[in-house]
Amino acid sequence: MRRVYSYDPKAKPRMESFFIKSLRIAGVVALYWFISISLVFINKYLLNSDDLKLDAPTFVTWFQCVVSVFMCFLLAMLTKCFPTIFSFPEFKIDLKVSREILPLSVVFVCMILFNNLCLKYVGVAFYYVGRSLTTVFNVVLSYLVLKQTTSLKAIVCCLIIIGGFFLGVDQEGVAGSLSVVGVIFGIAASMSVALYSIFTKKVLPVVDNNIWKLALYNNLNAVVLFLPLMAVTGDVQSLFAFPQLNTVNLWSMLFLSGIFGFAIGYVTGLQIQVTSPLTHNISGTAKACAQTIMATTYYNEDKSTLWWVSNGVVLFGSAAYTMVRRGDMKKEHQKEVDEAEALALENGEKEDKIPLKA
């Protein structure tokens, strides 16, 4: 008997809707990869390249903050003129809010400066491993500051990351490309990133839980905080003695790095919005792998098998930690739901008032 298929007029729109959704997710992930990887290579070019030879990492970081403030102003003006197209908070500076944000801004300055200093002294291929201890510091500082405990499985993942980090450092030494200063800055950057993520939650209510307002105040405070740092580090003198100071190449690359630095905050939030925090972390891990392969190919670097193993260990530990934390969070949520159900039943509440299970 021949099977007769009926035509469902609703089937095609659903397929198109799923296709468009999948296409949008793929586009956002691709955009995140492009901006994130490009930013690393652009910063490496500005901080330590044979063509440019600009020895002013503090100035480069300061200028990126200036561009970020300018972008906030531009987007706020565009929102005023075209409210149906753009959506950005009003460009309004409150000195009281700025003072309250200041402690976090100090951590923010350390985070972006140490990131750039690490990238200045280590290669792009080793950059991910060089600052891979963020997860470890996040666990340690969460316990010390927030008194949050971590499961044994998550701790094992952290130990795997630490093992991969030290193996990577060892192999950089064997290859003769190890920069102790760069590794130290990488560790400092990892700790700063962990501190920033922890203290951000405490500060967000000051800016009405608006990430863009926080970005504005952080970058504005950073512009001021970097001024004495540039004088102390000698970046001002290095800049005025730089032979390519008046070239279009320098300022176009500086401005481009600032735009990409501002954009990474947006695409990170966008990727989390269209996927999930777990998918974002997995995407970031995969991006780091691709970035390492691209760097070794672009710079024509020949790495040993153990060097690649160290990268694999760090990537595996990071991905495993993400999965373990997701499982832990689901268990914690289920525990809260069960407790709420038990309490509701004791109080004789209706079932529709009981929270839904995950």
Coordinates of C-alpha atoms in Angstrom, one line a residue:
M1 CA 0.0 0.0 0.0
R2 CA 1.4 3.4 -1.0
R3 CA 1.6 5.8 2.0
V4 CA -0.1 9.1 1.3
Y5 CA 1.5 12.2 2.9
S6 CA -0.7 15.0 3.8
Y7 CA 0.4 18.6 3.4
D8 CA 0.6 20.7 6.5
P9 CA 0.7 24.4 5.7
K10 CA 2.2 25.2 9.1
A11 CA 5.1 22.8 8.7
K12 CA 7.1 25.1 6.4
P13 CA 7.0 28.2 8.6
R14 CA 8.1 26.2 11.6
M15 CA 11.1 24.9 9.6
E16 CA 11.9 28.4 8.4
S17 CA 11.7 29.7 11.9
F18 CA 14.1 27.0 13.2
F19 CA 16.4 27.6 10.3
I20 CA 16.5 31.4 11.0
K21 CA 17.1 30.8 14.7
S22 CA 19.9 28.4 14.0
L23 CA 21.4 30.8 11.5
R24 CA 21.2 33.6 14.0
I25 CA 22.9 31.6 16.7
A26 CA 25.7 30.5 14.3
G27 CA 26.1 34.1 13.2
V28 CA 26.4 35.4 16.8
V29 CA 29.0 32.6 17.7
A30 CA 31.0 33.4 14.5
L31 CA 30.9 37.1 15.4
Y32 CA 32.1 36.4 18.9
W33 CA 35.0 34.3 17.6
F34 CA 35.9 36.9 15.0
I35 CA 35.9 39.9 17.4
S36 CA 37.7 38.0 20.2
I37 CA 40.4 36.5 18.0
S38 CA 40.9 39.7 16.1
L39 CA 41.3 41.7 19.3
V40 CA 44.0 39.4 20.5
F41 CA 46.0 39.7 17.2
I42 CA 45.5 43.4 17.0
N43 CA 46.7 44.0 20.6
K44 CA 49.7 41.7 19.9
Y45 CA 50.5 43.8 16.9
L46 CA 50.3 47.1 18.9
L47 CA 52.1 45.8 22.0
N48 CA 54.9 43.8 20.5
S49 CA 55.5 43.6 16.7
D50 CA 58.5 43.9 14.5
D51 CA 56.7 46.4 12.3
L52 CA 55.5 48.8 15.0
K53 CA 57.8 48.4 18.0
L54 CA 55.7 50.6 20.2
D55 CA 56.8 50.1 23.8
A56 CA 53.8 51.8 25.6
P57 CA 51.4 49.1 26.9
T58 CA 49.8 51.4 29.4
F59 CA 49.1 54.1 26.8
V60 CA 47.6 51.5 24.5
T61 CA 45.3 50.3 27.2
W62 CA 44.4 53.9 28.2
F63 CA 43.5 54.7 24.6
Q64 CA 41.2 51.7 24.3
C65 CA 39.3 53.0 27.4
V66 CA 39.0 56.4 25.8
V67 CA 37.5 54.8 22.6
S68 CA 35.1 52.8 24.8
V69 CA 33.9 56.0 26.5
F70 CA 33.5 57.6 23.1
M71 CA 31.5 54.6 21.8
C72 CA 29.2 54.9 24.9
F73 CA 28.6 58.6 24.0
L74 CA 28.0 57.8 20.4
L75 CA 25.5 55.1 21.0
A76 CA 23.7 57.2 23.6
M77 CA 23.3 60.0 21.0
L78 CA 22.2 57.5 18.3
T79 CA 19.6 56.2 20.8
K80 CA 18.2 59.7 21.3
C81 CA 18.0 60.3 17.5
F82 CA 16.8 56.8 16.5
P83 CA 15.1 55.2 19.6
T84 CA 13.5 52.6 17.4
I85 CA 16.8 51.3 16.1
F86 CA 19.2 51.8 18.9
S87 CA 18.9 51.1 22.7
F88 CA 21.6 52.4 25.0
P89 CA 21.5 54.2 28.4
E90 CA 21.6 57.9 28.6
F91 CA 25.2 59.3 28.7
K92 CA 24.9 60.9 32.1
I93 CA 27.8 61.1 34.6
D94 CA 27.0 61.0 38.3
L95 CA 30.1 61.7 40.4
K96 CA 28.6 59.9 43.4
V97 CA 28.1 56.7 41.4
S98 CA 31.5 57.1 39.9
R99 CA 33.0 57.1 43.4
E100 CA 31.0 54.1 44.4
I101 CA 32.2 52.2 41.3
L102 CA 35.9 53.3 41.9
P103 CA 37.0 50.2 43.8
L104 CA 35.8 47.9 41.1
S105 CA 37.3 50.3 38.5
V106 CA 40.7 49.7 40.1
V107 CA 40.3 46.0 39.6
F108 CA 39.1 46.7 36.1
V109 CA 42.3 48.7 35.4
C110 CA 44.5 45.9 36.7
M111 CA 42.5 43.3 34.7
I112 CA 42.9 45.0 31.3
L113 CA 46.4 46.2 31.9
F114 CA 47.7 42.8 33.1
N115 CA 46.0 41.2 30.1
N116 CA 47.8 43.4 27.7
L117 CA 51.1 43.1 29.5
C118 CA 50.8 39.3 29.4
L119 CA 50.1 39.5 25.7
K120 CA 53.1 41.8 25.2
Y121 CA 55.6 39.3 26.7
V122 CA 54.1 36.0 25.6
G123 CA 53.1 34.7 22.2
V124 CA 49.5 34.5 21.0
A125 CA 49.8 30.7 20.9
F126 CA 50.7 30.6 24.6
Y127 CA 48.4 33.4 25.7
Y128 CA 45.5 31.2 26.6
V129 CA 47.6 28.9 28.7
G130 CA 49.5 31.9 30.2
R131 CA 46.3 33.2 31.7
S132 CA 44.3 30.0 32.2
L133 CA 44.2 30.1 36.0
T134 CA 41.2 32.4 36.0
T135 CA 38.9 29.4 36.9
V136 CA 41.2 28.4 39.7
F137 CA 41.3 31.9 41.2
N138 CA 37.6 32.1 40.8
V139 CA 37.1 29.0 43.0
V140 CA 39.7 30.1 45.6
L141 CA 38.5 33.8 45.8
S142 CA 34.8 32.7 45.9
Y143 CA 35.6 30.7 49.0
L144 CA 37.7 33.4 50.6
V145 CA 35.5 36.3 49.8
L146 CA 32.0 34.8 49.4
K147 CA 32.5 31.7 51.5
Q148 CA 31.1 29.6 48.6
T149 CA 32.3 26.0 48.7
T150 CA 33.1 24.0 45.5
S151 CA 32.4 20.3 44.8
L152 CA 35.3 17.8 44.7
K153 CA 34.8 17.2 41.0
A154 CA 35.2 21.0 40.3
I155 CA 38.4 21.0 42.4
V156 CA 39.7 18.1 40.4
C157 CA 39.1 20.0 37.2
C158 CA 41.0 23.0 38.7
L159 CA 43.9 20.7 39.5
I160 CA 43.9 19.5 35.8
I161 CA 44.0 23.1 34.7
I162 CA 47.0 23.8 37.0
G163 CA 48.8 20.7 35.7
G164 CA 48.3 21.9 32.1
F165 CA 49.5 25.4 33.0
F166 CA 52.7 24.2 34.6
L167 CA 53.3 21.7 31.7
G168 CA 52.8 24.6 29.3
V169 CA 55.3 26.8 31.2
D170 CA 57.8 24.0 31.2
Q171 CA 57.5 23.4 27.5
E172 CA 57.9 27.1 26.8
G173 CA 61.1 27.0 28.8
V174 CA 62.3 23.9 26.8
A175 CA 61.5 25.7 23.5
G176 CA 63.5 28.8 24.8
S177 CA 60.5 31.1 24.4
L178 CA 59.5 31.4 28.0
S179 CA 59.0 34.8 29.5
V180 CA 58.8 34.7 33.2
V181 CA 57.6 38.3 33.3
G182 CA 54.8 37.4 30.9
V183 CA 53.8 34.4 33.0
I184 CA 53.7 36.5 36.1
F185 CA 51.5 39.1 34.3
G186 CA 49.3 36.2 33.1
I187 CA 48.8 35.0 36.7
A188 CA 48.0 38.5 37.8
A189 CA 45.5 38.9 34.9
S190 CA 43.8 35.6 35.9
M191 CA 43.4 36.8 39.5
S192 CA 42.1 40.2 38.4
V193 CA 39.5 38.7 36.1
A194 CA 38.3 36.4 38.9
L195 CA 38.2 39.3 41.3
Y196 CA 36.3 41.4 38.8
S197 CA 33.6 38.8 38.2
I198 CA 33.1 38.3 41.9
F199 CA 32.8 42.0 42.8
T200 CA 30.8 43.0 39.8
K201 CA 27.7 41.4 41.4
K202 CA 28.0 43.6 44.4
V203 CA 28.4 46.8 42.4
L204 CA 25.7 46.3 39.7
P205 CA 22.8 47.5 41.8
V206 CA 24.6 50.9 42.0
V207 CA 24.1 51.3 38.2
D208 CA 20.5 49.8 38.2
N209 CA 21.9 46.4 37.2
N210 CA 22.8 47.8 33.8
I211 CA 26.0 46.3 32.3
W212 CA 26.4 49.2 29.8
K213 CA 26.3 51.8 32.6
L214 CA 28.9 49.8 34.5
A215 CA 31.1 49.7 31.4
L216 CA 30.7 53.5 31.0
Y217 CA 31.8 54.3 34.6
N218 CA 34.5 51.7 34.6
N219 CA 36.1 53.0 31.4
L220 CA 35.6 56.7 32.5
N221 CA 37.3 56.0 35.8
A222 CA 40.0 54.0 34.0
V223 CA 40.8 56.9 31.8
V224 CA 41.6 59.0 34.8
L225 CA 43.4 56.2 36.7
F226 CA 45.7 55.4 33.8
L227 CA 47.1 59.0 33.6
P228 CA 49.5 58.8 36.6
L229 CA 50.3 55.2 35.6
M230 CA 51.5 56.4 32.1
A231 CA 53.7 59.0 33.8
V232 CA 55.2 56.5 36.2
T233 CA 55.8 53.7 33.6
G234 CA 57.4 56.2 31.2
D235 CA 54.9 55.5 28.4
V236 CA 54.5 59.2 27.8
Q237 CA 58.2 59.6 27.0
S238 CA 58.2 56.5 24.9
L239 CA 55.2 57.7 22.9
F240 CA 56.7 61.1 22.1
A241 CA 60.0 59.5 21.1
F242 CA 58.2 57.0 18.9
P243 CA 59.1 57.6 15.2
Q244 CA 55.8 56.5 13.9
L245 CA 53.7 58.7 16.2
N246 CA 52.1 60.7 13.3
T247 CA 51.4 57.7 11.0
V248 CA 47.9 56.7 10.0
N249 CA 48.8 53.1 10.6
L250 CA 49.4 53.6 14.4
W251 CA 46.2 55.6 15.1
S252 CA 44.0 53.5 12.9
M253 CA 45.1 50.3 14.7
L254 CA 44.7 52.0 18.1
F255 CA 41.2 53.1 17.2
L256 CA 40.4 49.7 15.8
S257 CA 41.6 48.0 19.0
G258 CA 39.4 50.3 21.0
I259 CA 36.3 49.5 18.9
F260 CA 37.0 45.8 19.1
G261 CA 37.6 46.1 22.9
F262 CA 34.3 47.7 23.3
A263 CA 32.5 45.3 21.0
I264 CA 33.7 42.2 22.8
G265 CA 31.6 43.2 25.8
Y266 CA 28.5 43.4 23.6
V267 CA 29.1 40.1 21.7
T268 CA 29.9 38.2 24.9
G269 CA 26.5 39.3 26.3
L270 CA 24.8 38.6 23.0
Q271 CA 26.2 35.1 22.8
I272 CA 25.0 34.3 26.3
Q273 CA 21.6 35.7 25.4
V274 CA 21.0 33.7 22.3
T275 CA 22.6 30.5 23.7
S276 CA 23.3 30.0 27.4
P277 CA 26.2 30.6 29.9
L278 CA 27.3 27.0 29.4
T279 CA 27.3 27.2 25.6
H280 CA 29.2 30.5 25.9
N281 CA 31.9 28.9 28.0
I282 CA 32.2 25.9 25.6
S283 CA 32.4 28.4 22.7
G284 CA 35.1 30.3 24.5
T285 CA 37.1 27.1 25.0
A286 CA 36.8 26.1 21.4
K287 CA 37.7 29.6 20.3
A288 CA 40.9 29.4 22.4
C289 CA 41.8 26.2 20.7
A290 CA 41.2 27.7 17.2
Q291 CA 43.2 30.8 18.3
T292 CA 46.2 28.7 19.3
I293 CA 46.2 26.8 16.0
M294 CA 45.9 30.1 14.0
A295 CA 48.7 31.7 16.0
T296 CA 51.1 28.8 15.5
T297 CA 50.3 28.8 11.8
Y298 CA 50.5 32.6 11.3
Y299 CA 53.7 33.1 13.2
N300 CA 55.2 29.8 11.8
E301 CA 55.9 28.4 15.2
D302 CA 57.0 24.8 15.6
K303 CA 55.7 23.3 18.9
S304 CA 56.6 20.0 20.6
T305 CA 54.1 17.3 21.3
L306 CA 54.1 18.0 25.0
W307 CA 53.4 21.7 24.3
W308 CA 50.3 20.7 22.5
V309 CA 49.4 18.2 25.3
S310 CA 49.6 21.1 27.8
N311 CA 47.1 23.1 25.7
G312 CA 44.8 20.1 25.5
V313 CA 45.0 19.5 29.2
V314 CA 44.0 23.1 30.0
L315 CA 41.2 23.1 27.4
F316 CA 39.9 19.7 28.8
G317 CA 40.1 20.9 32.4
S318 CA 38.2 24.2 31.5
A319 CA 35.5 22.4 29.6
A320 CA 35.1 19.7 32.3
Y321 CA 34.8 22.4 34.9
T322 CA 32.1 24.1 32.9
M323 CA 30.1 20.8 32.7
V324 CA 30.6 20.0 36.4
R325 CA 29.5 23.5 37.5
R326 CA 26.4 23.2 35.4
G327 CA 25.6 19.9 37.1
D328 CA 26.2 21.4 40.5
M329 CA 24.0 24.4 39.8
K330 CA 21.2 22.1 38.6
K331 CA 21.5 20.1 41.9
E332 CA 21.4 23.3 43.9
H333 CA 18.3 24.5 42.0
Q334 CA 16.6 21.1 42.5
K335 CA 17.3 21.2 46.2
E336 CA 15.7 24.7 46.4
V337 CA 12.7 23.5 44.5
D338 CA 12.3 20.4 46.7
E339 CA 12.6 22.6 49.9
A340 CA 10.0 25.1 48.5
E341 CA 7.6 22.2 47.6
A342 CA 7.9 20.7 51.1
L343 CA 7.4 24.1 52.7
A344 CA 4.4 24.8 50.5
L345 CA 2.8 21.5 51.3
E346 CA 3.3 22.0 55.0
N347 CA 1.6 25.4 54.8
G348 CA -1.3 23.9 52.8
E349 CA -0.6 26.1 49.7
K350 CA -2.0 25.2 46.3
E351 CA 0.1 23.3 43.9
D352 CA 0.1 26.1 41.3
K353 CA 2.1 28.2 43.8
I354 CA 4.9 25.6 44.0
P355 CA 8.0 26.6 41.8
L356 CA 8.4 24.6 38.7
K357 CA 11.2 22.1 38.5
A358 CA 14.2 22.7 36.2

